[in-house]
Amino acid sequence: MSAALSKDLQKKYNVRSLPIRKGDEVQVVRGRFKKHEGKVVCVYRLKYVIHIERITREKNNGATVFVGIHPSKVVITKPWLDRDRKQLLERKNRSEKIMADID
């Protein structure tokens, strides 16, 4: 499941999208929760949704539950960068440069 990077991150990393993961900070750009921001709490691969902190609703019995948001409806504003993620960015950036040289 991938989500687009924000415009400034696209220019910084020269990459358009990244696989979304727990810990990324995202902003919703479509739907009822448009312009809401928060950290990804859970990536629910079975349902193909992500759960974002502070985007919840209340059930009839009073319990609060996270609202599932499709990853294509968010942009990553601050990626969670660890060693593997940095290597992924380098690989994607390198492959785009090679494709540009071919053209």
JSON list of C-alpha atoms in Angstrom, two decimals:
[
{"chain": "A", "resi": 1, "resn": "MET", "atom": "CA", "xyz": [0.00, 0.00, 0.00]},
{"chain": "A", "resi": 2, "resn": "SER", "atom": "CA", "xyz": [1.57, 3.23, -1.11]},
{"chain": "A", "resi": 3, "resn": "ALA", "atom": "CA", "xyz": [0.75, 6.88, -0.60]},
{"chain": "A", "resi": 4, "resn": "ALA", "atom": "CA", "xyz": [1.98, 9.96, -2.40]},
{"chain": "A", "resi": 5, "resn": "LEU", "atom": "CA", "xyz": [4.58, 12.23, -0.85]},
{"chain": "A", "resi": 6, "resn": "SER", "atom": "CA", "xyz": [3.82, 15.92, -0.33]},
{"chain": "A", "resi": 7, "resn": "LYS", "atom": "CA", "xyz": [5.07, 18.29, -3.04]},
{"chain": "A", "resi": 8, "resn": "ASP", "atom": "CA", "xyz": [8.11, 19.51, -1.09]},
{"chain": "A", "resi": 9, "resn": "LEU", "atom": "CA", "xyz": [9.14, 15.93, -0.18]},
{"chain": "A", "resi": 10, "resn": "GLN", "atom": "CA", "xyz": [8.77, 14.89, -3.84]},
{"chain": "A", "resi": 11, "resn": "LYS", "atom": "CA", "xyz": [11.29, 17.56, -4.77]},
{"chain": "A", "resi": 12, "resn": "LYS", "atom": "CA", "xyz": [13.59, 16.75, -1.85]},
{"chain": "A", "resi": 13, "resn": "TYR", "atom": "CA", "xyz": [13.79, 12.97, -2.43]},
{"chain": "A", "resi": 14, "resn": "ASN", "atom": "CA", "xyz": [13.00, 12.97, -6.19]},
{"chain": "A", "resi": 15, "resn": "VAL", "atom": "CA", "xyz": [10.42, 10.23, -5.50]},
{"chain": "A", "resi": 16, "resn": "ARG", "atom": "CA", "xyz": [6.65, 10.43, -6.05]},
{"chain": "A", "resi": 17, "resn": "SER", "atom": "CA", "xyz": [5.31, 7.86, -3.57]},
{"chain": "A", "resi": 18, "resn": "LEU", "atom": "CA", "xyz": [6.34, 5.48, -0.79]},
{"chain": "A", "resi": 19, "resn": "PRO", "atom": "CA", "xyz": [4.82, 2.43, 0.86]},
{"chain": "A", "resi": 20, "resn": "ILE", "atom": "CA", "xyz": [2.94, 3.71, 3.89]},
{"chain": "A", "resi": 21, "resn": "ARG", "atom": "CA", "xyz": [3.89, 2.45, 7.32]},
{"chain": "A", "resi": 22, "resn": "LYS", "atom": "CA", "xyz": [3.15, 2.94, 11.00]},
{"chain": "A", "resi": 23, "resn": "GLY", "atom": "CA", "xyz": [4.76, 6.13, 12.28]},
{"chain": "A", "resi": 24, "resn": "ASP", "atom": "CA", "xyz": [4.44, 8.21, 9.10]},
{"chain": "A", "resi": 25, "resn": "GLU", "atom": "CA", "xyz": [2.78, 11.60, 9.51]},
{"chain": "A", "resi": 26, "resn": "VAL", "atom": "CA", "xyz": [0.07, 12.09, 6.90]},
{"chain": "A", "resi": 27, "resn": "GLN", "atom": "CA", "xyz": [-2.55, 14.59, 5.80]},
{"chain": "A", "resi": 28, "resn": "VAL", "atom": "CA", "xyz": [-5.93, 13.55, 4.41]},
{"chain": "A", "resi": 29, "resn": "VAL", "atom": "CA", "xyz": [-6.63, 15.25, 1.06]},
{"chain": "A", "resi": 30, "resn": "ARG", "atom": "CA", "xyz": [-10.02, 13.74, 0.11]},
{"chain": "A", "resi": 31, "resn": "GLY", "atom": "CA", "xyz": [-13.30, 12.92, 1.80]},
{"chain": "A", "resi": 32, "resn": "ARG", "atom": "CA", "xyz": [-14.99, 13.79, 5.06]},
{"chain": "A", "resi": 33, "resn": "PHE", "atom": "CA", "xyz": [-11.74, 14.20, 7.02]},
{"chain": "A", "resi": 34, "resn": "LYS", "atom": "CA", "xyz": [-10.05, 16.47, 4.46]},
{"chain": "A", "resi": 35, "resn": "LYS", "atom": "CA", "xyz": [-7.17, 18.60, 5.90]},
{"chain": "A", "resi": 36, "resn": "HIS", "atom": "CA", "xyz": [-6.90, 16.44, 9.04]},
{"chain": "A", "resi": 37, "resn": "GLU", "atom": "CA", "xyz": [-3.35, 15.51, 9.98]},
{"chain": "A", "resi": 38, "resn": "GLY", "atom": "CA", "xyz": [-1.93, 12.83, 12.23]},
{"chain": "A", "resi": 39, "resn": "LYS", "atom": "CA", "xyz": [0.37, 9.90, 12.69]},
{"chain": "A", "resi": 40, "resn": "VAL", "atom": "CA", "xyz": [-0.41, 6.50, 11.17]},
{"chain": "A", "resi": 41, "resn": "VAL", "atom": "CA", "xyz": [-1.40, 4.22, 14.05]},
{"chain": "A", "resi": 42, "resn": "CYS", "atom": "CA", "xyz": [-2.10, 1.04, 12.08]},
{"chain": "A", "resi": 43, "resn": "VAL", "atom": "CA", "xyz": [-1.81, -0.21, 8.52]},
{"chain": "A", "resi": 44, "resn": "TYR", "atom": "CA", "xyz": [-4.68, -2.67, 8.05]},
{"chain": "A", "resi": 45, "resn": "ARG", "atom": "CA", "xyz": [-3.55, -4.62, 5.00]},
{"chain": "A", "resi": 46, "resn": "LEU", "atom": "CA", "xyz": [-6.52, -7.01, 4.96]},
{"chain": "A", "resi": 47, "resn": "LYS", "atom": "CA", "xyz": [-9.04, -4.16, 4.56]},
{"chain": "A", "resi": 48, "resn": "TYR", "atom": "CA", "xyz": [-6.62, -1.95, 2.58]},
{"chain": "A", "resi": 49, "resn": "VAL", "atom": "CA", "xyz": [-7.06, 1.01, 4.97]},
{"chain": "A", "resi": 50, "resn": "ILE", "atom": "CA", "xyz": [-4.90, 2.93, 7.40]},
{"chain": "A", "resi": 51, "resn": "HIS", "atom": "CA", "xyz": [-5.86, 4.25, 10.83]},
{"chain": "A", "resi": 52, "resn": "ILE", "atom": "CA", "xyz": [-4.71, 7.75, 11.77]},
{"chain": "A", "resi": 53, "resn": "GLU", "atom": "CA", "xyz": [-4.58, 9.16, 15.29]},
{"chain": "A", "resi": 54, "resn": "ARG", "atom": "CA", "xyz": [-7.29, 11.71, 16.11]},
{"chain": "A", "resi": 55, "resn": "ILE", "atom": "CA", "xyz": [-9.52, 10.46, 13.25]},
{"chain": "A", "resi": 56, "resn": "THR", "atom": "CA", "xyz": [-12.11, 8.52, 15.20]},
{"chain": "A", "resi": 57, "resn": "ARG", "atom": "CA", "xyz": [-15.86, 8.20, 15.55]},
{"chain": "A", "resi": 58, "resn": "GLU", "atom": "CA", "xyz": [-18.11, 7.14, 18.37]},
{"chain": "A", "resi": 59, "resn": "LYS", "atom": "CA", "xyz": [-20.16, 3.97, 18.16]},
{"chain": "A", "resi": 60, "resn": "ASN", "atom": "CA", "xyz": [-23.71, 3.63, 19.50]},
{"chain": "A", "resi": 61, "resn": "ASN", "atom": "CA", "xyz": [-22.47, 1.98, 22.68]},
{"chain": "A", "resi": 62, "resn": "GLY", "atom": "CA", "xyz": [-20.11, 4.90, 23.38]},
{"chain": "A", "resi": 63, "resn": "ALA", "atom": "CA", "xyz": [-16.87, 3.24, 22.30]},
{"chain": "A", "resi": 64, "resn": "THR", "atom": "CA", "xyz": [-14.55, 5.23, 20.04]},
{"chain": "A", "resi": 65, "resn": "VAL", "atom": "CA", "xyz": [-13.06, 3.49, 17.00]},
{"chain": "A", "resi": 66, "resn": "PHE", "atom": "CA", "xyz": [-10.59, 4.58, 14.33]},
{"chain": "A", "resi": 67, "resn": "VAL", "atom": "CA", "xyz": [-12.03, 5.42, 10.93]},
{"chain": "A", "resi": 68, "resn": "GLY", "atom": "CA", "xyz": [-10.35, 3.56, 8.06]},
{"chain": "A", "resi": 69, "resn": "ILE", "atom": "CA", "xyz": [-8.86, 5.85, 5.42]},
{"chain": "A", "resi": 70, "resn": "HIS", "atom": "CA", "xyz": [-7.73, 4.54, 2.03]},
{"chain": "A", "resi": 71, "resn": "PRO", "atom": "CA", "xyz": [-4.00, 5.26, 1.49]},
{"chain": "A", "resi": 72, "resn": "SER", "atom": "CA", "xyz": [-4.60, 6.89, -1.90]},
{"chain": "A", "resi": 73, "resn": "LYS", "atom": "CA", "xyz": [-6.55, 9.65, -0.12]},
{"chain": "A", "resi": 74, "resn": "VAL", "atom": "CA", "xyz": [-3.61, 10.83, 1.98]},
{"chain": "A", "resi": 75, "resn": "VAL", "atom": "CA", "xyz": [-0.21, 12.42, 1.39]},
{"chain": "A", "resi": 76, "resn": "ILE", "atom": "CA", "xyz": [2.83, 11.69, 3.52]},
{"chain": "A", "resi": 77, "resn": "THR", "atom": "CA", "xyz": [4.08, 14.91, 5.14]},
{"chain": "A", "resi": 78, "resn": "LYS", "atom": "CA", "xyz": [6.83, 13.42, 7.33]},
{"chain": "A", "resi": 79, "resn": "PRO", "atom": "CA", "xyz": [8.03, 9.88, 6.59]},
{"chain": "A", "resi": 80, "resn": "TRP", "atom": "CA", "xyz": [9.33, 7.60, 9.32]},
{"chain": "A", "resi": 81, "resn": "LEU", "atom": "CA", "xyz": [12.93, 7.18, 8.19]},
{"chain": "A", "resi": 82, "resn": "ASP", "atom": "CA", "xyz": [14.98, 4.23, 9.36]},
{"chain": "A", "resi": 83, "resn": "ARG", "atom": "CA", "xyz": [17.89, 2.49, 7.65]},
{"chain": "A", "resi": 84, "resn": "ASP", "atom": "CA", "xyz": [15.70, 0.37, 5.33]},
{"chain": "A", "resi": 85, "resn": "ARG", "atom": "CA", "xyz": [13.53, 3.33, 4.32]},
{"chain": "A", "resi": 86, "resn": "LYS", "atom": "CA", "xyz": [16.58, 5.45, 3.47]},
{"chain": "A", "resi": 87, "resn": "GLN", "atom": "CA", "xyz": [17.95, 2.64, 1.29]},
{"chain": "A", "resi": 88, "resn": "LEU", "atom": "CA", "xyz": [14.59, 2.41, -0.48]},
{"chain": "A", "resi": 89, "resn": "LEU", "atom": "CA", "xyz": [14.67, 6.16, -1.24]},
{"chain": "A", "resi": 90, "resn": "GLU", "atom": "CA", "xyz": [18.19, 5.86, -2.61]},
{"chain": "A", "resi": 91, "resn": "ARG", "atom": "CA", "xyz": [17.23, 2.90, -4.83]},
{"chain": "A", "resi": 92, "resn": "LYS", "atom": "CA", "xyz": [14.14, 4.64, -6.22]},
{"chain": "A", "resi": 93, "resn": "ASN", "atom": "CA", "xyz": [16.06, 7.85, -6.84]},
{"chain": "A", "resi": 94, "resn": "ARG", "atom": "CA", "xyz": [18.85, 5.97, -8.65]},
{"chain": "A", "resi": 95, "resn": "SER", "atom": "CA", "xyz": [16.41, 4.10, -10.91]},
{"chain": "A", "resi": 96, "resn": "GLU", "atom": "CA", "xyz": [14.67, 7.35, -11.91]},
{"chain": "A", "resi": 97, "resn": "LYS", "atom": "CA", "xyz": [18.01, 8.91, -12.87]},
{"chain": "A", "resi": 98, "resn": "ILE", "atom": "CA", "xyz": [18.84, 5.89, -15.04]},
{"chain": "A", "resi": 99, "resn": "MET", "atom": "CA", "xyz": [15.46, 6.11, -16.79]},
{"chain": "A", "resi": 100, "resn": "ALA", "atom": "CA", "xyz": [16.01, 9.83, -17.43]},
{"chain": "A", "resi": 101, "resn": "ASP", "atom": "CA", "xyz": [19.41, 9.11, -18.99]},
{"chain": "A", "resi": 102, "resn": "ILE", "atom": "CA", "xyz": [17.86, 6.56, -21.35]},
{"chain": "A", "resi": 103, "resn": "ASP", "atom": "CA", "xyz": [15.33, 9.11, -22.67]}
]
